[in-house]
């Protein structure tokens, strides 16, 4: 990296450390926990980054550099201390066709554009729309992602080099021979057992790190013939260097990379913001969505110019980090710096770590991530919510996270609209202020879903000459509602009768006025200032 960039990182690191000291009461014990958690995360990042680089069809170092740069920058600037970001499979499966058709330089350009779009989203505060994701969608998200993480580990039980890239991930391959498979499963079980029992003995060392260290030491000391990190690829390399993507700067290039950049930016932000919420629930923090968007965008711009494949938040590694006790930015910074040190200095040592120990850690992440309580509440929650949980889980596993979340939100929104549409009804009574008039007290929201039901509430032929529609317990929401009111008014006009609207809230009155339905406020309703005679104000009917 150039000196100016490193200087900015150092300045931001100093400010972050100052904030930590003020807010988190940094002590030696806290620092130890953060650094050890970062080391654990860094070890878990290595095989993931290499595997996702293979999925995208690029050199393993492209994935490792992304994990380092994205992880470092988001740790410094991100919206939630404790979150871990890096190269992810959700992005890799989109990148593979771009790399196959146009080459890695177009990928770097796409990652830069992706980052710009994410910064725009952050500056426009679009991250707040993550609040629209219902809880059933969140449950489906974590369940689906837990299954995806589990399935991703299956490749470690196959003979290295036998899997093929289908364009949607690595698949196929030959399973390990019986003897190696048994040994691999035994080491995975041992790692999981250590992680489970370690907190009951001591919390000096994070349980995942203890599991990796014990199993790696045992495998190396006994010379066990099991797959190791080095069997995936060599992680030896140098510092990432500044590199402007070698692509033509013209509209044709933009036409190629823009669709990919939009998809990648959306997937990256959705996964990051959902992980932000999940980590926030675990750590008791809230907010930071826009800040996270800007941090993710900045990290991807830098990554694109330094030869990385881009990335976003990683729920698996974030869970490892948080459950290892990390609560500040130090752990994420340490993880990124440890990863860089692996690339520069410790590759021969790291490559000896058996994959079984890392698989065991990820299996424990799966167990901790999956919302097991969702299996019991499926019978207790409304049927629609249960279907959304299952749907989002299935779509996440079958396709990808972004599609799953969008589908879940749409289904939840349609279900909500339908439920509200069925709430519209009216109480009919004689008017207490207008002699011989009839009052319809509308209950429930009036919008596109309930507009038809609203029209069916009235008995135009049987009603008296004056009808009052009281919206005290209703709301006029959209243009469909306005049209429904106008249709009813037209029908009463055709029948030679007049209609009055009362107790419209100010925002409803604003909608009606903007649409040209109501032009002047009336003073006969001092509470709302909007009780009006529809016929007088629109000219459709006679005065009253």
Short mmCIF file of C-alpha atoms in Angstrom, two decimals:
data_model
loop_
_atom_site.label_atom_id
_atom_site.label_comp_id
_atom_site.label_asym_id
_atom_site.label_seq_id
_atom_site.Cartn_x
_atom_site.Cartn_y
_atom_site.Cartn_z
CA UNK A 1 0.00 0.00 0.00
CA UNK A 2 1.17 3.60 -0.51
CA UNK A 3 2.23 5.69 2.47
CA UNK A 4 -0.75 8.06 2.29
CA UNK A 5 -3.21 5.19 2.51
CA UNK A 6 -1.31 3.56 5.35
CA UNK A 7 -1.18 6.95 7.08
CA UNK A 8 -4.96 7.28 6.91
CA UNK A 9 -5.35 3.73 8.23
CA UNK A 10 -2.99 4.51 11.11
CA UNK A 11 -4.83 7.72 11.95
CA UNK A 12 -8.19 5.94 11.89
CA UNK A 13 -6.74 3.10 13.96
CA UNK A 14 -5.57 5.57 16.55
CA UNK A 15 -9.02 7.16 16.75
CA UNK A 16 -10.63 3.71 16.96
CA UNK A 17 -8.33 2.74 19.80
CA UNK A 18 -9.16 6.00 21.58
CA UNK A 19 -12.88 5.29 21.26
CA UNK A 20 -12.35 1.76 22.54
CA UNK A 21 -10.46 3.01 25.57
CA UNK A 22 -13.19 5.51 26.34
CA UNK A 23 -16.18 3.24 25.70
CA UNK A 24 -14.97 -0.27 26.40
CA UNK A 25 -12.53 0.28 29.29
CA UNK A 26 -9.67 -1.43 27.47
CA UNK A 27 -7.59 -3.61 29.79
CA UNK A 28 -4.92 -6.21 29.27
CA UNK A 29 -7.54 -8.92 29.65
CA UNK A 30 -9.80 -7.32 27.07
CA UNK A 31 -6.88 -6.81 24.68
CA UNK A 32 -5.89 -10.47 25.04
CA UNK A 33 -9.43 -11.62 24.25
CA UNK A 34 -9.67 -9.36 21.20
CA UNK A 35 -6.30 -10.42 19.75
CA UNK A 36 -6.90 -14.14 20.31
CA UNK A 37 -10.36 -13.83 18.79
CA UNK A 38 -8.78 -12.09 15.80
CA UNK A 39 -6.24 -14.92 15.43
CA UNK A 40 -9.04 -17.49 15.49
CA UNK A 41 -10.98 -15.61 12.83
CA UNK A 42 -7.87 -15.24 10.65
CA UNK A 43 -7.28 -18.99 10.72
CA UNK A 44 -10.90 -19.61 9.73
CA UNK A 45 -10.67 -17.01 6.94
CA UNK A 46 -7.85 -18.75 5.08
CA UNK A 47 -9.65 -21.80 3.65
CA UNK A 48 -12.81 -19.78 3.05
CA UNK A 49 -10.99 -17.10 1.04
CA UNK A 50 -9.11 -19.72 -0.98
CA UNK A 51 -12.26 -21.74 -1.66
CA UNK A 52 -14.26 -18.67 -2.75
CA UNK A 53 -11.41 -17.61 -5.04
CA UNK A 54 -11.65 -21.01 -6.71
CA UNK A 55 -15.42 -20.57 -7.06
CA UNK A 56 -14.91 -17.19 -8.75
CA UNK A 57 -12.21 -18.65 -11.00
CA UNK A 58 -9.36 -16.42 -9.79
CA UNK A 59 -5.99 -16.92 -8.09
CA UNK A 60 -6.24 -17.77 -4.36
CA UNK A 61 -4.27 -14.63 -3.49
CA UNK A 62 -7.06 -12.55 -5.05
CA UNK A 63 -9.40 -13.98 -2.42
CA UNK A 64 -6.86 -13.60 0.39
CA UNK A 65 -6.12 -9.98 -0.49
CA UNK A 66 -9.87 -9.29 -0.49
CA UNK A 67 -10.23 -10.89 2.93
CA UNK A 68 -7.38 -8.75 4.27
CA UNK A 69 -8.38 -5.41 2.74
CA UNK A 70 -12.14 -5.67 3.18
CA UNK A 71 -11.68 -7.06 6.68
CA UNK A 72 -9.30 -4.28 7.72
CA UNK A 73 -11.25 -1.34 6.32
CA UNK A 74 -14.64 -2.48 7.59
CA UNK A 75 -13.11 -3.18 11.00
CA UNK A 76 -11.90 0.42 11.11
CA UNK A 77 -14.92 2.19 9.64
CA UNK A 78 -17.81 -0.30 9.86
CA UNK A 79 -21.11 0.21 11.57
CA UNK A 80 -20.75 -2.58 14.11
CA UNK A 81 -17.67 -3.56 16.16
CA UNK A 82 -17.34 -7.34 16.14
CA UNK A 83 -18.40 -7.87 12.54
CA UNK A 84 -16.00 -9.63 10.18
CA UNK A 85 -15.97 -9.04 6.44
CA UNK A 86 -14.10 -10.71 3.61
CA UNK A 87 -14.48 -12.64 0.38
CA UNK A 88 -17.77 -14.53 0.40
CA UNK A 89 -19.40 -17.32 -1.57
CA UNK A 90 -22.55 -15.26 -2.21
CA UNK A 91 -20.48 -12.81 -4.26
CA UNK A 92 -18.18 -15.42 -5.78
CA UNK A 93 -20.98 -17.29 -7.55
CA UNK A 94 -21.98 -14.05 -9.31
CA UNK A 95 -18.39 -13.23 -10.26
CA UNK A 96 -17.58 -16.54 -11.93
CA UNK A 97 -19.39 -15.84 -15.22
CA UNK A 98 -17.84 -12.36 -15.48
CA UNK A 99 -14.33 -13.75 -14.99
CA UNK A 100 -14.96 -16.61 -17.43
CA UNK A 101 -16.22 -14.29 -20.19
CA UNK A 102 -14.09 -11.18 -19.74
CA UNK A 103 -11.17 -11.93 -17.43
CA UNK A 104 -10.04 -10.87 -13.97
CA UNK A 105 -9.33 -7.23 -14.92
CA UNK A 106 -13.02 -6.70 -15.56
CA UNK A 107 -13.68 -8.21 -12.14
CA UNK A 108 -11.44 -5.62 -10.49
CA UNK A 109 -13.25 -2.82 -12.36
CA UNK A 110 -16.60 -4.26 -11.34
CA UNK A 111 -15.54 -4.39 -7.69
CA UNK A 112 -14.60 -0.69 -7.82
CA UNK A 113 -17.98 0.22 -9.34
CA UNK A 114 -19.70 -2.03 -6.80
CA UNK A 115 -18.03 -0.05 -4.03
CA UNK A 116 -19.11 3.27 -5.53
CA UNK A 117 -22.73 2.08 -5.64
CA UNK A 118 -22.54 0.96 -2.02
CA UNK A 119 -21.19 4.33 -0.92
CA UNK A 120 -24.07 6.02 -2.77
CA UNK A 121 -26.49 3.73 -0.92
CA UNK A 122 -24.90 4.72 2.37
CA UNK A 123 -24.90 8.43 1.58
CA UNK A 124 -28.58 8.21 0.63
CA UNK A 125 -29.28 6.37 3.90
CA UNK A 126 -30.82 3.44 2.04
CA UNK A 127 -29.47 1.10 4.68
CA UNK A 128 -32.42 2.04 6.89
CA UNK A 129 -34.68 0.00 4.62
CA UNK A 130 -33.23 -3.13 6.19
CA UNK A 131 -35.75 -2.39 8.93
CA UNK A 132 -38.43 -3.57 6.50
CA UNK A 133 -37.09 -7.13 6.70
CA UNK A 134 -39.54 -9.02 8.95
CA UNK A 135 -38.40 -11.32 11.73
CA UNK A 136 -39.52 -14.51 9.90
CA UNK A 137 -37.23 -13.49 7.03
CA UNK A 138 -34.36 -13.05 9.51
CA UNK A 139 -35.00 -16.53 10.89
CA UNK A 140 -35.03 -17.98 7.38
CA UNK A 141 -31.86 -16.04 6.59
CA UNK A 142 -29.85 -17.43 9.50
CA UNK A 143 -31.20 -20.96 8.99
CA UNK A 144 -30.45 -20.91 5.27
CA UNK A 145 -27.00 -19.47 5.79
CA UNK A 146 -26.24 -22.08 8.46
CA UNK A 147 -27.15 -24.81 5.97
CA UNK A 148 -25.04 -23.14 3.26
CA UNK A 149 -22.04 -22.99 5.62
CA UNK A 150 -22.55 -26.66 6.46
CA UNK A 151 -22.79 -27.73 2.81
CA UNK A 152 -19.71 -25.65 1.97
CA UNK A 153 -17.67 -27.82 4.35
CA UNK A 154 -18.53 -30.98 2.43
CA UNK A 155 -15.87 -30.15 -0.12
CA UNK A 156 -13.21 -30.66 2.57
CA UNK A 157 -14.19 -34.34 2.77
CA UNK A 158 -13.31 -34.89 -0.89
CA UNK A 159 -10.01 -35.66 -2.58
CA UNK A 160 -8.25 -32.34 -3.36
CA UNK A 161 -8.33 -31.43 -7.02
CA UNK A 162 -11.25 -33.66 -7.98
CA UNK A 163 -14.02 -31.06 -7.59
CA UNK A 164 -15.07 -28.95 -10.59
CA UNK A 165 -16.38 -25.42 -10.86
CA UNK A 166 -19.91 -25.54 -12.29
CA UNK A 167 -20.32 -21.78 -12.38
CA UNK A 168 -22.53 -21.99 -9.30
CA UNK A 169 -19.88 -23.24 -6.92
CA UNK A 170 -17.59 -26.24 -6.59
CA UNK A 171 -19.29 -29.61 -6.90
CA UNK A 172 -18.63 -33.23 -7.72
CA UNK A 173 -15.36 -34.81 -6.70
CA UNK A 174 -14.38 -38.08 -5.09
CA UNK A 175 -14.91 -38.72 -1.38
CA UNK A 176 -11.83 -39.43 0.70
CA UNK A 177 -10.91 -43.11 1.06
CA UNK A 178 -12.51 -44.88 4.03
CA UNK A 179 -9.41 -44.69 6.24
CA UNK A 180 -8.79 -40.98 5.61
CA UNK A 181 -12.49 -40.23 5.94
CA UNK A 182 -12.63 -41.92 9.34
CA UNK A 183 -9.56 -40.03 10.53
CA UNK A 184 -10.95 -36.76 9.17
CA UNK A 185 -14.28 -37.26 10.92
CA UNK A 186 -12.50 -38.17 14.14
CA UNK A 187 -10.47 -34.95 14.10
CA UNK A 188 -13.56 -32.91 13.29
CA UNK A 189 -15.37 -34.49 16.24
CA UNK A 190 -12.35 -33.87 18.49
CA UNK A 191 -12.27 -30.19 17.48
CA UNK A 192 -15.97 -29.82 18.18
CA UNK A 193 -15.59 -31.57 21.53
CA UNK A 194 -12.75 -29.23 22.56
CA UNK A 195 -14.79 -26.18 21.53
CA UNK A 196 -17.76 -27.45 23.54
CA UNK A 197 -15.85 -28.32 26.71
CA UNK A 198 -13.20 -25.57 26.72
CA UNK A 199 -15.43 -22.78 28.13
CA UNK A 200 -16.25 -25.04 31.07
CA UNK A 201 -12.54 -25.34 31.90
CA UNK A 202 -11.15 -21.90 31.12
CA UNK A 203 -11.93 -18.81 29.07
CA UNK A 204 -8.35 -17.60 28.86
CA UNK A 205 -8.11 -18.89 25.29
CA UNK A 206 -11.08 -18.74 22.88
CA UNK A 207 -12.52 -22.22 22.49
CA UNK A 208 -12.27 -22.29 18.65
CA UNK A 209 -8.58 -21.33 18.82
CA UNK A 210 -7.94 -24.05 21.40
CA UNK A 211 -9.64 -26.60 19.14
CA UNK A 212 -7.55 -25.59 16.12
CA UNK A 213 -4.30 -25.54 18.12
CA UNK A 214 -4.81 -28.92 19.82
CA UNK A 215 -5.92 -30.77 16.69
CA UNK A 216 -3.23 -29.15 14.52
CA UNK A 217 -0.53 -29.95 17.08
CA UNK A 218 -1.74 -33.54 17.33
CA UNK A 219 -1.86 -34.03 13.55
CA UNK A 220 1.59 -32.51 13.01
CA UNK A 221 3.20 -34.34 15.94
CA UNK A 222 1.82 -37.74 14.90
CA UNK A 223 2.36 -37.13 11.20
CA UNK A 224 -1.28 -37.89 10.40
CA UNK A 225 -2.05 -38.07 6.69
CA UNK A 226 -5.08 -35.77 6.50
CA UNK A 227 -5.95 -32.92 4.12
CA UNK A 228 -4.41 -29.62 5.17
CA UNK A 229 -4.69 -25.97 4.15
CA UNK A 230 -1.73 -26.42 1.85
CA UNK A 231 -3.67 -29.02 -0.14
CA UNK A 232 -6.08 -26.28 -1.24
CA UNK A 233 -3.41 -23.91 -2.54
CA UNK A 234 -0.28 -22.07 -1.49
CA UNK A 235 -1.07 -18.89 0.44
CA UNK A 236 2.46 -17.50 0.12
CA UNK A 237 2.54 -14.01 -1.39
CA UNK A 238 3.64 -10.42 -1.03
CA UNK A 239 1.95 -7.16 -0.12
CA UNK A 240 -0.99 -6.24 -2.34
CA UNK A 241 0.12 -3.54 -4.79
CA UNK A 242 -1.82 -0.67 -6.33
CA UNK A 243 -3.15 -1.64 -9.72
CA UNK A 244 -5.56 0.24 -11.98
CA UNK A 245 -7.81 -2.31 -13.74
CA UNK A 246 -6.67 -2.74 -17.33
CA UNK A 247 -9.99 -2.25 -19.11
CA UNK A 248 -11.09 0.17 -21.85
CA UNK A 249 -12.66 3.28 -20.35
CA UNK A 250 -15.74 3.40 -22.58
CA UNK A 251 -19.49 2.76 -22.56
CA UNK A 252 -19.02 -0.81 -23.73
CA UNK A 253 -17.06 -1.61 -20.59
CA UNK A 254 -19.70 0.08 -18.46
CA UNK A 255 -22.42 -2.00 -20.13
CA UNK A 256 -20.49 -5.15 -19.23
CA UNK A 257 -19.66 -4.38 -15.61
CA UNK A 258 -22.70 -2.33 -14.48
CA UNK A 259 -25.20 -5.23 -14.23
CA UNK A 260 -22.70 -7.30 -12.24
CA UNK A 261 -21.82 -4.32 -10.05
CA UNK A 262 -25.48 -3.65 -9.21
CA UNK A 263 -26.12 -7.31 -8.31
CA UNK A 264 -22.91 -7.58 -6.27
CA UNK A 265 -23.60 -4.31 -4.45
CA UNK A 266 -27.12 -5.42 -3.56
CA UNK A 267 -26.06 -8.86 -2.38
CA UNK A 268 -23.15 -7.44 -0.41
CA UNK A 269 -25.27 -4.83 1.35
CA UNK A 270 -28.14 -7.21 2.11
CA UNK A 271 -25.82 -9.81 3.63
CA UNK A 272 -23.84 -7.16 5.51
CA UNK A 273 -26.88 -5.36 6.92
CA UNK A 274 -28.58 -8.58 7.99
CA UNK A 275 -25.35 -9.68 9.67
CA UNK A 276 -25.19 -6.21 11.24
CA UNK A 277 -28.60 -6.78 12.82
CA UNK A 278 -27.71 -10.28 13.94
CA UNK A 279 -24.46 -9.18 15.60
CA UNK A 280 -26.33 -6.21 17.09
CA UNK A 281 -28.81 -8.54 18.77
CA UNK A 282 -25.96 -10.58 20.24
CA UNK A 283 -23.94 -7.60 21.47
CA UNK A 284 -26.79 -5.27 22.38
CA UNK A 285 -25.82 -2.58 19.84
CA UNK A 286 -28.08 -0.85 17.34
CA UNK A 287 -27.76 1.49 14.37
CA UNK A 288 -24.87 2.00 11.99
CA UNK A 289 -26.55 0.78 8.78
CA UNK A 290 -25.53 3.77 6.65
CA UNK A 291 -22.03 3.74 8.13
CA UNK A 292 -21.73 0.06 7.26
CA UNK A 293 -22.81 0.73 3.66
CA UNK A 294 -20.12 3.39 3.29
CA UNK A 295 -17.49 1.17 4.93
CA UNK A 296 -18.33 -1.76 2.66
CA UNK A 297 -18.22 0.50 -0.39
CA UNK A 298 -14.89 2.05 0.59
CA UNK A 299 -13.35 -1.35 1.24
CA UNK A 300 -14.47 -2.65 -2.15
CA UNK A 301 -13.12 0.38 -4.00
CA UNK A 302 -9.73 -0.07 -2.33
CA UNK A 303 -9.84 -3.83 -2.90
CA UNK A 304 -10.56 -3.38 -6.60
CA UNK A 305 -7.49 -1.17 -6.95
CA UNK A 306 -5.29 -3.60 -5.01
CA UNK A 307 -6.09 -6.82 -6.83
CA UNK A 308 -8.82 -8.27 -4.61
CA UNK A 309 -12.15 -9.85 -5.51
CA UNK A 310 -14.23 -7.70 -3.15
CA UNK A 311 -16.37 -8.91 -0.30
CA UNK A 312 -18.97 -8.25 2.35
CA UNK A 313 -19.83 -9.28 5.90
CA UNK A 314 -19.32 -12.96 6.77
CA UNK A 315 -21.84 -14.35 9.21
CA UNK A 316 -19.78 -17.46 10.03
CA UNK A 317 -16.60 -15.61 10.92
CA UNK A 318 -18.61 -12.89 12.69
CA UNK A 319 -20.18 -15.57 14.89
CA UNK A 320 -16.74 -17.03 15.64
CA UNK A 321 -15.51 -13.56 16.58
CA UNK A 322 -18.42 -12.63 18.82
CA UNK A 323 -18.59 -16.02 20.52
CA UNK A 324 -14.84 -15.85 21.16
CA UNK A 325 -15.59 -12.81 23.31
CA UNK A 326 -14.70 -9.99 20.90
CA UNK A 327 -16.66 -6.77 21.37
CA UNK A 328 -14.43 -4.06 19.85
CA UNK A 329 -12.83 -3.18 16.54
CA UNK A 330 -9.49 -4.57 17.70
CA UNK A 331 -10.47 -8.17 16.90
CA UNK A 332 -11.38 -7.37 13.29
CA UNK A 333 -8.21 -5.33 12.82
CA UNK A 334 -6.14 -8.12 14.38
CA UNK A 335 -7.77 -10.73 12.14
CA UNK A 336 -6.87 -8.76 9.02
CA UNK A 337 -3.29 -8.16 10.15
CA UNK A 338 -2.85 -11.81 11.16
CA UNK A 339 -4.10 -12.84 7.73
CA UNK A 340 -1.58 -10.54 6.06
CA UNK A 341 1.20 -11.97 8.24
CA UNK A 342 0.17 -15.48 7.15
CA UNK A 343 0.53 -14.45 3.52
CA UNK A 344 3.89 -12.72 4.05
CA UNK A 345 5.65 -14.80 6.68
CA UNK A 346 3.78 -17.81 8.06
CA UNK A 347 2.46 -19.57 4.97
CA UNK A 348 4.53 -22.78 5.47
CA UNK A 349 3.20 -23.12 9.03
CA UNK A 350 -0.42 -22.25 8.27
CA UNK A 351 -0.47 -24.65 5.32
CA UNK A 352 0.18 -27.53 7.74
CA UNK A 353 -3.05 -26.92 9.69
CA UNK A 354 -5.42 -29.83 9.06
CA UNK A 355 -8.66 -28.85 7.40
CA UNK A 356 -10.49 -31.06 9.89
CA UNK A 357 -9.84 -28.55 12.68
CA UNK A 358 -11.25 -25.67 10.64
CA UNK A 359 -14.23 -27.77 9.53
CA UNK A 360 -14.92 -28.56 13.19
CA UNK A 361 -14.95 -24.84 13.99
CA UNK A 362 -17.36 -24.12 11.14
CA UNK A 363 -19.63 -26.99 12.20
CA UNK A 364 -19.87 -25.42 15.65
CA UNK A 365 -20.69 -22.12 13.93
CA UNK A 366 -23.49 -23.90 12.08
CA UNK A 367 -24.88 -25.27 15.34
CA UNK A 368 -24.70 -21.85 16.98
CA UNK A 369 -26.09 -19.97 13.97
CA UNK A 370 -29.11 -22.11 13.15
CA UNK A 371 -32.21 -20.79 14.91
CA UNK A 372 -33.26 -24.08 16.50
CA UNK A 373 -36.18 -22.40 18.25
CA UNK A 374 -37.68 -21.73 14.82
CA UNK A 375 -38.43 -25.45 14.54
CA UNK A 376 -40.69 -25.29 17.58
CA UNK A 377 -42.36 -21.97 16.82
CA UNK A 378 -43.38 -23.05 13.32
CA UNK A 379 -46.50 -24.57 14.87
CA UNK A 380 -47.21 -21.53 17.03
CA UNK A 381 -46.77 -18.58 14.67
CA UNK A 382 -49.29 -17.64 11.94
CA UNK A 383 -49.18 -19.95 8.93
CA UNK A 384 -47.88 -17.16 6.67
CA UNK A 385 -44.91 -16.49 8.96
CA UNK A 386 -44.10 -20.21 9.12
CA UNK A 387 -44.19 -20.43 5.32
CA UNK A 388 -41.92 -17.39 5.02
CA UNK A 389 -39.35 -18.94 7.37
CA UNK A 390 -39.28 -22.16 5.34
CA UNK A 391 -39.36 -20.33 1.99
CA UNK A 392 -36.45 -18.03 2.78
CA UNK A 393 -34.41 -20.96 4.11
CA UNK A 394 -35.00 -23.04 0.97
CA UNK A 395 -34.34 -20.18 -1.47
CA UNK A 396 -31.14 -19.20 0.38
CA UNK A 397 -29.82 -22.75 0.01
CA UNK A 398 -31.07 -23.26 -3.54
CA UNK A 399 -30.23 -19.86 -5.04
CA UNK A 400 -28.69 -17.05 -3.00
CA UNK A 401 -29.27 -14.79 -0.05
CA UNK A 402 -30.37 -11.68 -1.94
CA UNK A 403 -33.11 -13.49 -3.87
CA UNK A 404 -34.25 -15.21 -0.67
CA UNK A 405 -34.56 -11.96 1.26
CA UNK A 406 -36.38 -10.19 -1.57
CA UNK A 407 -38.78 -13.11 -1.96
CA UNK A 408 -39.36 -13.24 1.79
CA UNK A 409 -40.05 -9.51 2.04
CA UNK A 410 -42.45 -9.61 -0.94
CA UNK A 411 -44.39 -12.57 0.45
CA UNK A 412 -44.54 -10.97 3.90
CA UNK A 413 -45.68 -7.66 2.41
CA UNK A 414 -48.40 -9.34 0.34
CA UNK A 415 -49.58 -11.28 3.38
CA UNK A 416 -49.66 -8.07 5.42
CA UNK A 417 -51.58 -6.27 2.66
CA UNK A 418 -54.11 -9.10 2.45
CA UNK A 419 -54.62 -9.16 6.21
CA UNK A 420 -55.21 -5.40 6.27
CA UNK A 421 -57.45 -5.59 3.23
CA UNK A 422 -59.82 -7.88 5.11
CA UNK A 423 -60.04 -5.46 8.06
CA UNK A 424 -62.04 -2.80 6.21
CA UNK A 425 -65.65 -2.56 7.46
CA UNK A 426 -68.19 0.05 8.43
CA UNK A 427 -70.59 0.74 11.28
CA UNK A 428 -73.84 2.27 10.05
CA UNK A 429 -75.85 4.63 12.26
CA UNK A 430 -78.12 7.70 12.00
CA UNK A 431 -76.39 11.08 12.13
CA UNK A 432 -76.59 13.03 15.39
CA UNK A 433 -75.90 16.37 13.70
CA UNK A 434 -77.55 16.11 10.27
CA UNK A 435 -81.28 15.42 10.34
CA UNK A 436 -82.21 12.37 8.28
CA UNK A 437 -78.59 11.67 7.34
CA UNK A 438 -76.85 8.32 7.60
CA UNK A 439 -73.29 7.86 8.90
CA UNK A 440 -70.83 5.22 7.74
CA UNK A 441 -68.03 4.89 10.34
CA UNK A 442 -65.17 3.36 8.37
CA UNK A 443 -62.90 0.99 10.29
CA UNK A 444 -59.53 -0.15 8.96
CA UNK A 445 -57.07 1.25 6.39
CA UNK A 446 -58.23 2.24 2.93
CA UNK A 447 -55.59 1.36 0.32
CA UNK A 448 -55.23 -0.63 -2.89
CA UNK A 449 -55.92 -3.92 -1.14
CA UNK A 450 -59.11 -2.78 0.58
CA UNK A 451 -60.47 -0.40 -2.09
CA UNK A 452 -62.80 -3.02 -3.54
CA UNK A 453 -64.08 -4.02 -0.11
CA UNK A 454 -64.63 -0.34 0.71
CA UNK A 455 -66.87 0.08 -2.34
CA UNK A 456 -68.99 -2.87 -1.25
CA UNK A 457 -69.77 -1.30 2.17
CA UNK A 458 -72.30 1.19 0.83
CA UNK A 459 -76.02 0.66 0.08
CA UNK A 460 -76.57 3.54 -2.29
CA UNK A 461 -80.14 2.75 -3.37
CA UNK A 462 -81.37 2.29 0.23
CA UNK A 463 -79.48 5.25 1.74
CA UNK A 464 -81.10 8.63 2.52
CA UNK A 465 -80.39 11.77 0.53
CA UNK A 466 -77.42 12.73 2.74
CA UNK A 467 -74.63 10.33 3.64
CA UNK A 468 -71.67 11.07 5.93
CA UNK A 469 -68.52 8.95 5.64
CA UNK A 470 -66.54 9.20 8.86
CA UNK A 471 -62.83 8.28 8.61
CA UNK A 472 -61.99 8.80 12.29
CA UNK A 473 -60.90 5.15 12.60
CA UNK A 474 -59.49 4.78 9.09
CA UNK A 475 -56.70 6.14 6.92
CA UNK A 476 -56.64 7.03 3.25
CA UNK A 477 -53.28 5.65 2.14
CA UNK A 478 -52.80 5.77 -1.62
CA UNK A 479 -54.19 6.69 -5.04
CA UNK A 480 -56.34 3.56 -5.17
CA UNK A 481 -58.08 4.77 -2.02
CA UNK A 482 -58.68 8.19 -3.56
CA UNK A 483 -60.17 6.59 -6.65
CA UNK A 484 -62.40 4.41 -4.49
CA UNK A 485 -63.75 7.52 -2.72
CA UNK A 486 -64.31 9.26 -6.02
CA UNK A 487 -66.17 6.26 -7.46
CA UNK A 488 -68.49 6.15 -4.46
CA UNK A 489 -69.10 9.90 -4.73
CA UNK A 490 -69.94 9.48 -8.40
CA UNK A 491 -72.45 6.75 -7.65
CA UNK A 492 -74.18 8.87 -5.01
CA UNK A 493 -74.28 11.79 -7.47
CA UNK A 494 -75.85 9.59 -10.11
CA UNK A 495 -78.49 8.60 -7.53
CA UNK A 496 -79.18 12.28 -6.77
CA UNK A 497 -77.70 12.11 -3.28
CA UNK A 498 -74.85 13.92 -1.60
CA UNK A 499 -71.88 12.59 0.40
CA UNK A 500 -69.77 14.24 3.11
CA UNK A 501 -66.27 13.20 4.25
CA UNK A 502 -65.31 13.73 7.85
CA UNK A 503 -62.36 13.21 10.17
CA UNK A 504 -59.72 12.78 7.54
CA UNK A 505 -56.26 13.14 9.05
CA UNK A 506 -53.96 15.86 7.76
CA UNK A 507 -51.84 13.51 5.67
CA UNK A 508 -54.97 12.02 4.09
CA UNK A 509 -56.29 15.49 3.38
CA UNK A 510 -52.95 16.34 1.81
CA UNK A 511 -53.26 13.36 -0.52
CA UNK A 512 -56.80 14.33 -1.51
CA UNK A 513 -55.84 17.96 -2.09
CA UNK A 514 -52.75 16.99 -4.09
CA UNK A 515 -54.91 14.76 -6.27
CA UNK A 516 -57.33 17.63 -6.87
CA UNK A 517 -60.20 16.13 -4.91
CA UNK A 518 -60.34 18.64 -2.02
CA UNK A 519 -59.36 22.23 -2.51
CA UNK A 520 -60.42 24.12 0.64
CA UNK A 521 -60.40 23.19 4.31
CA UNK A 522 -63.65 23.52 6.23
CA UNK A 523 -63.95 25.02 9.69
CA UNK A 524 -66.84 22.84 10.84
CA UNK A 525 -64.50 20.23 12.28
CA UNK A 526 -62.19 22.01 14.80
CA UNK A 527 -60.27 18.85 15.71
CA UNK A 528 -59.15 17.87 12.23
CA UNK A 529 -60.04 21.02 10.25
CA UNK A 530 -60.89 18.75 7.36
CA UNK A 531 -64.55 17.83 7.66
CA UNK A 532 -65.76 18.64 4.16
CA UNK A 533 -68.67 18.28 1.85
CA UNK A 534 -67.22 16.25 -1.01
CA UNK A 535 -69.83 17.44 -3.47
CA UNK A 536 -69.25 21.14 -2.71
CA UNK A 537 -65.45 20.95 -2.84
CA UNK A 538 -65.24 18.99 -6.08
CA UNK A 539 -68.22 20.51 -7.81
CA UNK A 540 -69.65 17.04 -8.36
CA UNK A 541 -72.62 17.55 -6.07
CA UNK A 542 -74.74 20.39 -4.76
CA UNK A 543 -73.94 22.25 -1.54
CA UNK A 544 -75.24 21.45 1.94
#
